[in-house]
Coordinates of C-alpha atoms and ligand atoms in Angstrom, one line a residue:
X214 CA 0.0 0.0 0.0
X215 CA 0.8 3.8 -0.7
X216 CA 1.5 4.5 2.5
X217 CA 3.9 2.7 3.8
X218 CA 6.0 3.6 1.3
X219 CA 6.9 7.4 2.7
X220 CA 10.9 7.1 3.1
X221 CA 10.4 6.2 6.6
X222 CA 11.3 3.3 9.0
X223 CA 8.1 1.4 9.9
X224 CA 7.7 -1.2 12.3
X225 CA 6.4 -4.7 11.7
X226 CA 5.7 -6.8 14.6
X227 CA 5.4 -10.6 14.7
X228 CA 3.6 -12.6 17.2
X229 CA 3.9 -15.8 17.8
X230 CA 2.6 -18.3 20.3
X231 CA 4.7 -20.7 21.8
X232 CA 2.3 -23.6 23.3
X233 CA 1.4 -27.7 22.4
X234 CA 2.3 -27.4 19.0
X235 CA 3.9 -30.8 18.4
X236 CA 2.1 -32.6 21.0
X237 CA 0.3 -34.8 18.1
X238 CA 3.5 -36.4 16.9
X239 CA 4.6 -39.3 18.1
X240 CA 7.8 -39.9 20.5
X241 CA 7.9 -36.6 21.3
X242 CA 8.1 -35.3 25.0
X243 CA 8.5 -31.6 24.4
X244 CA 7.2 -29.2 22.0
X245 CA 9.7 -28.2 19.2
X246 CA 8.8 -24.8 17.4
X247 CA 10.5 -23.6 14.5
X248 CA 10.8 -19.8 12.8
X249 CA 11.4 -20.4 9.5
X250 CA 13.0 -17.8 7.8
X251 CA 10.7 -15.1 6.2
X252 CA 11.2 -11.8 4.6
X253 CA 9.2 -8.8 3.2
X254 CA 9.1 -9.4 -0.9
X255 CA 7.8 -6.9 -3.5
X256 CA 5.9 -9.4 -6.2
X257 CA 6.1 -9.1 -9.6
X258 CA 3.1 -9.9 -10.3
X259 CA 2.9 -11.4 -14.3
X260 CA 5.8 -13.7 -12.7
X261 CA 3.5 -15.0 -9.5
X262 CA 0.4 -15.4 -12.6
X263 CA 3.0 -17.3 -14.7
X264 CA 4.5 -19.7 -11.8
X265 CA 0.7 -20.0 -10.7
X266 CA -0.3 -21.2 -13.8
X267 CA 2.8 -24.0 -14.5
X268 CA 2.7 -25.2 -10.3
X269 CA -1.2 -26.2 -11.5
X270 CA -0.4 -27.4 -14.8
X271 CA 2.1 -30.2 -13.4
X272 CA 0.1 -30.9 -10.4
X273 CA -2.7 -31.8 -12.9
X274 CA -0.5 -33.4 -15.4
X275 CA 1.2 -35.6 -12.1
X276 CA -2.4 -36.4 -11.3
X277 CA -3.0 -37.5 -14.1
X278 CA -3.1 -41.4 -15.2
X279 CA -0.5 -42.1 -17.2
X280 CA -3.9 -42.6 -19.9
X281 CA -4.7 -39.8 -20.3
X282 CA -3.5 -38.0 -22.9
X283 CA -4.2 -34.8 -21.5
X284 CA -1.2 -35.4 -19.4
X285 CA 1.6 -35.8 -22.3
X286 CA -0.5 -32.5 -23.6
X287 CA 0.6 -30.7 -20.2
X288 CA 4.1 -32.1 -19.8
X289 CA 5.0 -30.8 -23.8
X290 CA 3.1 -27.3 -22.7
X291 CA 5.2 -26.7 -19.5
X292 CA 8.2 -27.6 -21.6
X293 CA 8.0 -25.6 -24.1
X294 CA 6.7 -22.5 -22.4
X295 CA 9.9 -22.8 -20.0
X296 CA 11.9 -22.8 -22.9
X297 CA 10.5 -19.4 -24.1
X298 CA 12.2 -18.1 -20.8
X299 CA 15.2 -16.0 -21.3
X300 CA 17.4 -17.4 -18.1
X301 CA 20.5 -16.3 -19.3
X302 CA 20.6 -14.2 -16.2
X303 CA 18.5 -14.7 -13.3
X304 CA 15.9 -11.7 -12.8
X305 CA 17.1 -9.3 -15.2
X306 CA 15.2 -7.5 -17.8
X307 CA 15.6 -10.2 -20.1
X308 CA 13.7 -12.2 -18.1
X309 CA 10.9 -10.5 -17.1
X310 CA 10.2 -9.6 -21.2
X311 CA 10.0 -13.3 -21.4
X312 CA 7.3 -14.0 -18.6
X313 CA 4.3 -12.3 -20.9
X314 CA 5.2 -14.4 -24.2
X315 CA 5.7 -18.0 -22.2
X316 CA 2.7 -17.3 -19.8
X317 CA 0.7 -17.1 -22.9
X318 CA 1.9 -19.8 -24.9
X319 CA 1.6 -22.1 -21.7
X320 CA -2.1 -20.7 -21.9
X321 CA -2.5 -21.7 -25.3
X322 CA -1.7 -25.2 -25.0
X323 CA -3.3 -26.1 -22.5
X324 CA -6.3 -24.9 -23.3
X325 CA -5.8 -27.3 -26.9
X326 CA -4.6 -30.2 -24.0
X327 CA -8.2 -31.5 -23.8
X328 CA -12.1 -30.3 -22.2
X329 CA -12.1 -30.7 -18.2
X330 CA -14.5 -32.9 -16.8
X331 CA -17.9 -33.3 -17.1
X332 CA -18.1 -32.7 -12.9
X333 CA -18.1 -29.5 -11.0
X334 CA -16.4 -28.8 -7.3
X335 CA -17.4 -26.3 -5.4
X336 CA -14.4 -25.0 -3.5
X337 CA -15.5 -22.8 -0.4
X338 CA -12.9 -21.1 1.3
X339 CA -13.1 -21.9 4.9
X340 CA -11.3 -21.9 8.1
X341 CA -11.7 -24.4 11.2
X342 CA -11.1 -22.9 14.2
X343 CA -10.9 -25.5 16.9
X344 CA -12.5 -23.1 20.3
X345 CA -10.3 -24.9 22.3
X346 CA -7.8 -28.4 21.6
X347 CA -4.3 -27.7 21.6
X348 CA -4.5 -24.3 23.0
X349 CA -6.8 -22.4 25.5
X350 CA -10.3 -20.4 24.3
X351 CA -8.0 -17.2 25.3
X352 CA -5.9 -17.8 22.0
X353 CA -9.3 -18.7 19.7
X354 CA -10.0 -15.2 20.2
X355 CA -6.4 -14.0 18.4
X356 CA -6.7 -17.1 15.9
X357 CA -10.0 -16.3 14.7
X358 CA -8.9 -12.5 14.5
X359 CA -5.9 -13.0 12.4
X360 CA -7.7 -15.7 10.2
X361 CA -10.5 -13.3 9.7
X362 CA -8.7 -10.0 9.0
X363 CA -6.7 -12.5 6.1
X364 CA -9.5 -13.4 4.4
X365 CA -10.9 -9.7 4.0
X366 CA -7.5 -8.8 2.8
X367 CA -7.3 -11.5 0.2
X368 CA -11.4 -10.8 -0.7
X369 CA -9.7 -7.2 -2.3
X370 CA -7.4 -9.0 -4.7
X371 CA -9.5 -12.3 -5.4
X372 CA -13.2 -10.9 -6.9
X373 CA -14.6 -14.4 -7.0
X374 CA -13.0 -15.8 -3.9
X375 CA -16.0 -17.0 -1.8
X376 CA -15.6 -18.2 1.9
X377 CA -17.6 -19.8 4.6
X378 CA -17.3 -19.9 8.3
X379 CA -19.1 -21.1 11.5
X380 CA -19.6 -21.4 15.1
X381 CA -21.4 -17.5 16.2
X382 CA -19.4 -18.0 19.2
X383 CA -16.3 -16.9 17.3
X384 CA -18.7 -14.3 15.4
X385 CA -19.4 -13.1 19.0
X386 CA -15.9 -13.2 20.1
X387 CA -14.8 -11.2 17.2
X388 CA -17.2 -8.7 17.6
X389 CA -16.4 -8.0 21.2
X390 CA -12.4 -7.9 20.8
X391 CA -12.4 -6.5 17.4
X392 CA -15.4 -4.1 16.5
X393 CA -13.7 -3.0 13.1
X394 CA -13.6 -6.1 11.6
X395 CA -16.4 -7.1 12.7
X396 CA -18.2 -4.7 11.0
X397 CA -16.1 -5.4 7.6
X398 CA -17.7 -9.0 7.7
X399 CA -21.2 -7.7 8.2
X400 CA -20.0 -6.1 4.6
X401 CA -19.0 -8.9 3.4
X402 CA -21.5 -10.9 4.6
X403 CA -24.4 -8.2 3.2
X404 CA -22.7 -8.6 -0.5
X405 CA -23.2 -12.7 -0.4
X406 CA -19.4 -13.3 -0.7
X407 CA -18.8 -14.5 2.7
X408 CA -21.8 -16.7 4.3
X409 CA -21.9 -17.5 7.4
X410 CA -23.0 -21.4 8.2
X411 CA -24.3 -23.8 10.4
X412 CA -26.9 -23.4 12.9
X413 CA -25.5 -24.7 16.1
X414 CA -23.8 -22.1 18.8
X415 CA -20.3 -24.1 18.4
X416 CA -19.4 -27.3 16.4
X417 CA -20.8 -29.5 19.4
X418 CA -20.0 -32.7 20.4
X419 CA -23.2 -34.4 19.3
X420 CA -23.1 -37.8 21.5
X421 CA -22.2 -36.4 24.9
X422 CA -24.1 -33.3 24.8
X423 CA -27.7 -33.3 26.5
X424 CA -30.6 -33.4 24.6
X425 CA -32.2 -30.0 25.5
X426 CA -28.4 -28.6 25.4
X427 CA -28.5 -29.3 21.5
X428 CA -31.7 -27.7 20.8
X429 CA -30.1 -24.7 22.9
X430 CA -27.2 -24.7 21.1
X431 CA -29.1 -24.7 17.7
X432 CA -31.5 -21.5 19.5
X433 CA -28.7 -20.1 20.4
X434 CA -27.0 -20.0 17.1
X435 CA -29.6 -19.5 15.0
X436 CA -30.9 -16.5 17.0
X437 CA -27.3 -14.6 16.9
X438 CA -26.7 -14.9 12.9
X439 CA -30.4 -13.6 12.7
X440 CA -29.5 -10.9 15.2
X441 CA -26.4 -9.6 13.5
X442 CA -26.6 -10.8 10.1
X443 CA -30.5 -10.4 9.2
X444 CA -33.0 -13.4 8.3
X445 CA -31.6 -13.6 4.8
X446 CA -27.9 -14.9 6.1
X447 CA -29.5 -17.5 8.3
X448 CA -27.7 -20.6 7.2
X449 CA -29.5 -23.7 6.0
X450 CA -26.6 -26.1 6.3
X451 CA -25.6 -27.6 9.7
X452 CA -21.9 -27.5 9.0
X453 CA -20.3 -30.0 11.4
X454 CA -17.1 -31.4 9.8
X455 CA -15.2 -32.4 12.6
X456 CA -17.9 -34.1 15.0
X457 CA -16.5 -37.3 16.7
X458 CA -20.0 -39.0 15.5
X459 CA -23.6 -37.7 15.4
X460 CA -26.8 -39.0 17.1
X461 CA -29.9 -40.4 15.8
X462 CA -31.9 -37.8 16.7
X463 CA -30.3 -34.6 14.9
X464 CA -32.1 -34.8 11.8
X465 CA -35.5 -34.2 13.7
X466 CA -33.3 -31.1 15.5
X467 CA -32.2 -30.0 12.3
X468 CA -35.6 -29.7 10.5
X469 CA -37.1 -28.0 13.9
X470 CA -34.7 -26.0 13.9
X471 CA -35.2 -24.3 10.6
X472 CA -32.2 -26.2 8.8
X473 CA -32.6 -28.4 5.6
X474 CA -29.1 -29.8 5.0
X475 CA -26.0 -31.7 6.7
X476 CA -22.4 -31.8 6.2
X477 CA -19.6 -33.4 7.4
X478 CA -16.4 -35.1 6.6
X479 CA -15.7 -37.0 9.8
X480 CA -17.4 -40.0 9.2
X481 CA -14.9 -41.1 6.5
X482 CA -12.2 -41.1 9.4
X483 CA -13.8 -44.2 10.7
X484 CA -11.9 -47.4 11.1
X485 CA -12.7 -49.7 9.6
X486 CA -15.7 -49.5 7.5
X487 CA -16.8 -46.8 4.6
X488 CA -20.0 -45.7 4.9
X489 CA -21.4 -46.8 1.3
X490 CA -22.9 -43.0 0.6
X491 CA -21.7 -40.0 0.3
X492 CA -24.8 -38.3 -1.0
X493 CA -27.7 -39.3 1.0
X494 CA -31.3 -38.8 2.9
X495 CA -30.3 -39.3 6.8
X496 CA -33.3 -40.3 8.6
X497 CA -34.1 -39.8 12.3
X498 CA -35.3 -41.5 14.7
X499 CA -38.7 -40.1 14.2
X500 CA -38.7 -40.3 10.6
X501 CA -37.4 -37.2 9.2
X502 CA -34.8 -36.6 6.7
X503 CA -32.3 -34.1 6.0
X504 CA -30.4 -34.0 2.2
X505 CA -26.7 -34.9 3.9
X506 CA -23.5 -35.0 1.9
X507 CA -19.9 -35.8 2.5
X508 CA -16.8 -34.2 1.0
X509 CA -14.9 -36.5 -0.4
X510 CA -11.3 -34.5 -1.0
X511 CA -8.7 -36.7 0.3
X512 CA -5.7 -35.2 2.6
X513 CA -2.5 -34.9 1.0
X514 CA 0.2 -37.3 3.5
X515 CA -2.7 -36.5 6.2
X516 CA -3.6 -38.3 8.9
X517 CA -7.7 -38.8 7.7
X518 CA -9.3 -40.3 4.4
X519 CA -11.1 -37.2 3.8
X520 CA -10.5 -33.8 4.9
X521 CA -12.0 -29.8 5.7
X522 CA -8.6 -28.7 5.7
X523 CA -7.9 -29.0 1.8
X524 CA -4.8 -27.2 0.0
X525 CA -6.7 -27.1 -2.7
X526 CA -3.9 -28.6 -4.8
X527 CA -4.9 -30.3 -8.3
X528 CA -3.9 -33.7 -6.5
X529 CA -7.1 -32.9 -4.2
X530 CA -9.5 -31.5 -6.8
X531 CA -9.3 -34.6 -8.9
X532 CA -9.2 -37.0 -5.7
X533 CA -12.3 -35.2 -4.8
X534 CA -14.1 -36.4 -8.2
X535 CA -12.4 -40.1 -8.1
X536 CA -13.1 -40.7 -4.8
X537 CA -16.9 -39.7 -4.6
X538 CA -19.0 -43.2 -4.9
X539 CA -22.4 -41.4 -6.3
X540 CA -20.8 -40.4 -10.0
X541 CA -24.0 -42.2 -11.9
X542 CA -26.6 -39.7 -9.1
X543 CA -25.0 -35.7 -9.7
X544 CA -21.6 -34.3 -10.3
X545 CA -22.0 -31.5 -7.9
X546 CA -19.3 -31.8 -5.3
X547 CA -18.1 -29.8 -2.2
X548 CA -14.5 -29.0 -1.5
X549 CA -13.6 -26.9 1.6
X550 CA -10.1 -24.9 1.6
X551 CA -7.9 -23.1 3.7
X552 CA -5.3 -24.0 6.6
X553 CA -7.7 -25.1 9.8
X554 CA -8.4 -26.4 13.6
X555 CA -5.7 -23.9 14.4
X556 CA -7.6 -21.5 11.6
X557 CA -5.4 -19.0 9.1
X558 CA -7.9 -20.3 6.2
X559 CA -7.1 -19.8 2.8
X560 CA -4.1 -18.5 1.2
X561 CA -3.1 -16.6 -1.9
X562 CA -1.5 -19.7 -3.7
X563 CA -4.9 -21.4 -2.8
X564 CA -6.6 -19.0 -4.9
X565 CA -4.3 -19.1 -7.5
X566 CA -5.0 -22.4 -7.8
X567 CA -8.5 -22.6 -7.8
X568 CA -8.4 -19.3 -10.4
X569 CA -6.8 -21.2 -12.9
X570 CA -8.3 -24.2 -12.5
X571 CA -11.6 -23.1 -13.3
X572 CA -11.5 -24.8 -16.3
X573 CA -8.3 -27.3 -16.4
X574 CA -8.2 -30.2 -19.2
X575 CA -9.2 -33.7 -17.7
X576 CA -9.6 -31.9 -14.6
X577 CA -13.6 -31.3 -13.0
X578 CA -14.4 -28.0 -13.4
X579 CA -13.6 -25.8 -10.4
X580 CA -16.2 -22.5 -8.4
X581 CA -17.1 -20.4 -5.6
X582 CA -20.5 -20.6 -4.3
X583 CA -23.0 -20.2 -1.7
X584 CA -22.6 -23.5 0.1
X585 CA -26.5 -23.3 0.8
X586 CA -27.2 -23.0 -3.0
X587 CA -24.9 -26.0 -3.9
X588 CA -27.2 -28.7 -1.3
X589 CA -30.2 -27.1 -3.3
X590 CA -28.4 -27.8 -6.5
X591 CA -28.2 -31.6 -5.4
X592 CA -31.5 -31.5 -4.0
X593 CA -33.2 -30.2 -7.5
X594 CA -30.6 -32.8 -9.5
X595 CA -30.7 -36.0 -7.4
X596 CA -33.3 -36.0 -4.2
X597 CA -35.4 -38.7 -5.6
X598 CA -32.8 -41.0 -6.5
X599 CA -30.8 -40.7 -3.5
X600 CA -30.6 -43.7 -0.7
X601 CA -31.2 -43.5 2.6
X602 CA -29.3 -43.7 5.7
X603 CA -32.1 -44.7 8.6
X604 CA -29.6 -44.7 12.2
X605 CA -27.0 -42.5 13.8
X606 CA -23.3 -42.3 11.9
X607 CA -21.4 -44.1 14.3
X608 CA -17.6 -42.5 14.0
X609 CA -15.1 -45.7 14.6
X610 CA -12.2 -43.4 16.2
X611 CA -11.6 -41.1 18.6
X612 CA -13.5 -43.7 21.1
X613 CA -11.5 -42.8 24.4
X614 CA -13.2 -39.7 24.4
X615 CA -16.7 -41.2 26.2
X616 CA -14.8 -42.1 29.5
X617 CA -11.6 -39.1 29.8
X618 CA -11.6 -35.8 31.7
X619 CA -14.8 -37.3 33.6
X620 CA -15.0 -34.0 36.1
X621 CA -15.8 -32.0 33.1
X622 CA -18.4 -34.5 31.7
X623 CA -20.3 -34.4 35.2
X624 CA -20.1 -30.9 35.1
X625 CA -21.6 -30.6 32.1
X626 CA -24.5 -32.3 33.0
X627 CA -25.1 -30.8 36.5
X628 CA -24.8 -27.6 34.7
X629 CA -27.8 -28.9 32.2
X630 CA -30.0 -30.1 35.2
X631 CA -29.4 -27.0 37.2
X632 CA -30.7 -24.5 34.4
X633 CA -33.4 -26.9 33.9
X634 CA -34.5 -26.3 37.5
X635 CA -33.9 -22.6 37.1
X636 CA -35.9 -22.1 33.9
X637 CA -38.8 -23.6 35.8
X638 CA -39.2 -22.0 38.5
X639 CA -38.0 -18.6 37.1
X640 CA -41.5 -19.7 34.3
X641 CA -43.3 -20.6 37.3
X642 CA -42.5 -17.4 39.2
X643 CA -42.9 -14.9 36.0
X644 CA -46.6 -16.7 35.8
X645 CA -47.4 -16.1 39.5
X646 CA -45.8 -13.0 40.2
X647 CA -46.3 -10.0 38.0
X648 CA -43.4 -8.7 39.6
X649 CA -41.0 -10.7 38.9
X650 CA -38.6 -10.0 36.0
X651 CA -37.7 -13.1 34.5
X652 CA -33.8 -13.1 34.7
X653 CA -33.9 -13.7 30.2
X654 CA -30.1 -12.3 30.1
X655 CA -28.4 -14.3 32.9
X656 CA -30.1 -17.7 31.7
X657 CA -29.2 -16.5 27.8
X658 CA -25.7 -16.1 29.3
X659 CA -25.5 -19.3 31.4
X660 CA -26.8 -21.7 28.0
X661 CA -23.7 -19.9 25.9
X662 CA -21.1 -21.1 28.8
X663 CA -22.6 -24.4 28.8
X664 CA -22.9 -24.5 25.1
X665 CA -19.3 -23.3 24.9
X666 CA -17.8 -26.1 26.7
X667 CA -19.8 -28.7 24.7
X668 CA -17.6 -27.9 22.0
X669 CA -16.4 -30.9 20.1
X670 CA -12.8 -31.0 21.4
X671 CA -13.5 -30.0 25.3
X672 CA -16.7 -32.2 26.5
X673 CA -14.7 -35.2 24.6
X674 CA -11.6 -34.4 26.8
X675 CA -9.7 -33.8 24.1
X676 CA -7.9 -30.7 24.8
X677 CA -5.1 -29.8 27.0
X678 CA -5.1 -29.4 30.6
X679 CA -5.4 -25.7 31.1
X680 CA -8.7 -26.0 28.8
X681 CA -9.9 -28.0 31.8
X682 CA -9.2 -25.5 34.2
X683 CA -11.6 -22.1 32.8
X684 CA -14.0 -25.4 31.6
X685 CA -14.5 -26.0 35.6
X686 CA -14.2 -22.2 36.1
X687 CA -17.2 -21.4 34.3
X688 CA -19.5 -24.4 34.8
X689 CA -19.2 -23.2 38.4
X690 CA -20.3 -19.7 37.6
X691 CA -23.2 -21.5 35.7
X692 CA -24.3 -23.2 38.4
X693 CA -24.2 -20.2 40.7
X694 CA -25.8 -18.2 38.4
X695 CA -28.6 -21.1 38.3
X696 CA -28.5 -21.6 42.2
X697 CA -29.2 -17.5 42.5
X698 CA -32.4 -17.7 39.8
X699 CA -33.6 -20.4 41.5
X700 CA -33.4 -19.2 45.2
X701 CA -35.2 -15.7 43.3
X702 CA -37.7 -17.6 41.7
X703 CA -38.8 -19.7 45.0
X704 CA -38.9 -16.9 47.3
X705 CA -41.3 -15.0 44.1
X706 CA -43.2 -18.3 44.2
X707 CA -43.4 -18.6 48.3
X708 CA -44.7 -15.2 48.4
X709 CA -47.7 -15.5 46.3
X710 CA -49.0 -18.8 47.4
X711 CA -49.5 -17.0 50.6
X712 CA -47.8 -19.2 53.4
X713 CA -45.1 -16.9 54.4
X714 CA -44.1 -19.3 56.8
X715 CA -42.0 -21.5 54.4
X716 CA -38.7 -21.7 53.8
X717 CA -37.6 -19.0 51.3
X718 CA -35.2 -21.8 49.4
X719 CA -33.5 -24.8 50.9
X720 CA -33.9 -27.3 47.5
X721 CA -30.2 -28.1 46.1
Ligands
ZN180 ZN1 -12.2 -29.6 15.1

């Protein structure tokens, strides 16, 4: 930008967070961090668009089956195109004349290498933002403002880049710590480019979690991206790709709740066995069914079969199309890019990527959409030929995580029982007692604690041990704050059935 570029000195500060960030590998007792070396570049930009260009034409052309004769195609265009570069001496005029005549020629023949692929992916940029795993909630806060203020950035150079992000409890976060951008994603979000999904308040654990604690966490949700956002952003996708498994009853939550579709990833993590779908009806217990679908793009040297985390490399794009099992149902596939759990979402050489592979011989075709629109697209194309999926999906991994960090499980539910309690008599005592002002803002704040620490990497027990710490902090605030309504209410209550000779409160 202009105006940094005065004469002057400027400052650029770096921060960095040293915590478990190698406590996944194996063998390894203490955290090693590394600083890679980094500088400040100036980029020349018909350079970056060439290099763009010939990094996707040999990842396609490696992709590629050996077939195909799209591949050769590629392989003779990248040759020839580097040919037309004058190297004689590195980075001198010479050679940046030559970048315009090779970028074009590369163009040229690959465009004659063959037609893409009779199959679309929809790539949304996204960014998972684990609340809490290897780091505390305290440094969500700072991950979900850096991730976010990047993807504004990159929106001003990248007209078509599309993104996609959930959980309002970050939303909220954001807005309280960082008011400005905050406002820029109301902008954004107000213009359709960035759309902001799902319906519960977090990514919750769906299989620990009470029953009335989901339905709170989809009110909750729901209620705050209608709140902020307006009724036209409310989402229509529960977006839950990380989930350690999901419970038979969340299709009849989802409908009730106002949502129509389900994604995930997770299950293809499991063991052992594939589920045989990836497009399919998933019915509850009660008989409803919600349009759910799978991404299939596979993680590059990962540790999962299928991932939310994608590079969006040509190596993923086609693995998305060859590893979908539906091909003969619709050819309308979702990708979802950008780095994530630790968020920093999409980069620039992301969406170089996906820019020039918009249309990439033997390759599916490549956009950014509304998420929403794509599970509509599916539903138009495919809903009556779809099979159905009648039972929870079971997740075969992660299983440790029903019987660890057991003080925060109990805590969970005492928390859920005790605003249960609280709710009734506070009803009970707004009913009897004109009065009495139903405490609406404490018990709103007490659900978003509890919903909070139902997030799918603390109620499991999956984060680290300081998580553990604020997670019993603030279930004990909850259930003060639902000790205090509940004395309130009963001494409302007491009063106007008239025996003042009861005992204002001495329940538990
Ligand atoms: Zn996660």
């Amino acid at each position: 930008p202009s105006q940094w570029r005065d004469g002057r000195p400027h400052q650029l500060a770096l921060h960095g967070w040293t915590g478990l960030g190698g406590a996944m590998l194996p063998n390894q007792d203490t955290t090693q961090l590394y600083l890679h070396p980094c500088a400040v570049v100036q980029i020349d930009q018909p350079t970056r668009d060439f290099y763009a260009t010939a990094r996707v034409a040999l990842g396609v052309a490696e992709s590629l089956d050996d077939k195909e004769p799209a591949r050769a195609h590629l392989l003779n265009a990248l040759d020839d195109a580097f040919n037309m570069l004058d190297t004689r001496e590195p980075f001198d005029e010479g050679f940046y004349d030559s970048i315009p005549r090779a970028h074009a020629a590369l163009r040229a023949k690959i465009e004659a290498a063959g037609p893409p692929l009779d199959a679309t992916i929809v790539a949304t940029g996204h960014a998972h933002l684990d609340v809490a795993w290897l780091w505390t909630v305290d440094q969500i806060r700072r991950k979900a403002g850096r991730s976010f203020y990047t993807v504004l950035r990159l929106m001003e150079e990248f007209p078509d880049y599309h993104f996609t992000q959930s959980q309002p409890q970050l939303y909220d976060f954001v807005r309280q710590d960082y008011p400005e951008l905050f406002a820029a994603i109301t902008e954004r979000v107000a213009e359709g480019r960035w759309e902001p999904i799902g319906g519960m308040w977090v990514e919750a654990d769906c299989n620990l979690t009470g029953a009335e604690s989901l339905a709170r966490q989809f009110l909750l949700g729901r209620t705050f991206f209608r709140e902020h956002f307006g009724r036209d952003a409310e989402s229509r996708v529960l977006w839950l790709p990380d989930v350690f498994g999901y419970a038979w009853a969340l299709p009849q939550l989802i409908k009730q709740a106002g949502l129509e579709y389900f994604f995930t990833i997770k299950i293809g993590w499991s063991q052992y066995n594939r589920m045989p779908y990836d497009t399919f009806w998933w019915q509850g217990l009660d008989g409803t069914r919600v349009l759910t679908h799978f991404s299939t793009t596979p993680e590059d040297g990962g540790f999962g079969t299928s991932t939310y985390n994608s590079d969006a490399t040509p190596s993923q794009v086609i693995g998305t199309w060859t590893n979908f099992q539906q091909k003969e149902l619709h050819h309308n596939l979702l990708m979802a890019f950008g780095y994530g759990d630790g968020g920093g979402g999409p980069t620039r050489e992301m969406l170089e990527n996906i820019r020039a592979m918009t249309a990439f011989p033997a390759t599916p075709r490549l956009c950014q959409m509304d998420v929403g629109d794509l599970f509509r697209a599916i539903e138009s194309k495919a809903a009556r030929h779809l099979p159905t999926w009648n039972g929870e999906l079971y997740l075969e991994l992660h299983r440790g995580t029903y019987t660890t960090q057991s003080r925060t499980k109990r805590a969970n539910r005492k928390s859920e029982f005790r605003l249960h309690d609280a709710e009734f008599l506070a009803s009970l005592a707004a009913v009897l007692d004109s009065d009495y002002e139903y405490p609406a803002a404490t018990l709103r704040h007490a659900w978003e604690l509890v919903c909070l620490n139902q997030f799918h990497d603390i109620i499991p027990g999956s984060s680290i041990g300081p998580v553990y710490v604020e997670t019993q902090k603030q279930h004990a605030e909850v259930q003060q704050m639902a000790r205090a309504v509940q004395d309130a209410a009963l001494s409302a209550i007491a009063g106007r059935l008239g025996d003042s000779s009861a005992p204002e409160s001495t329940q538990s």
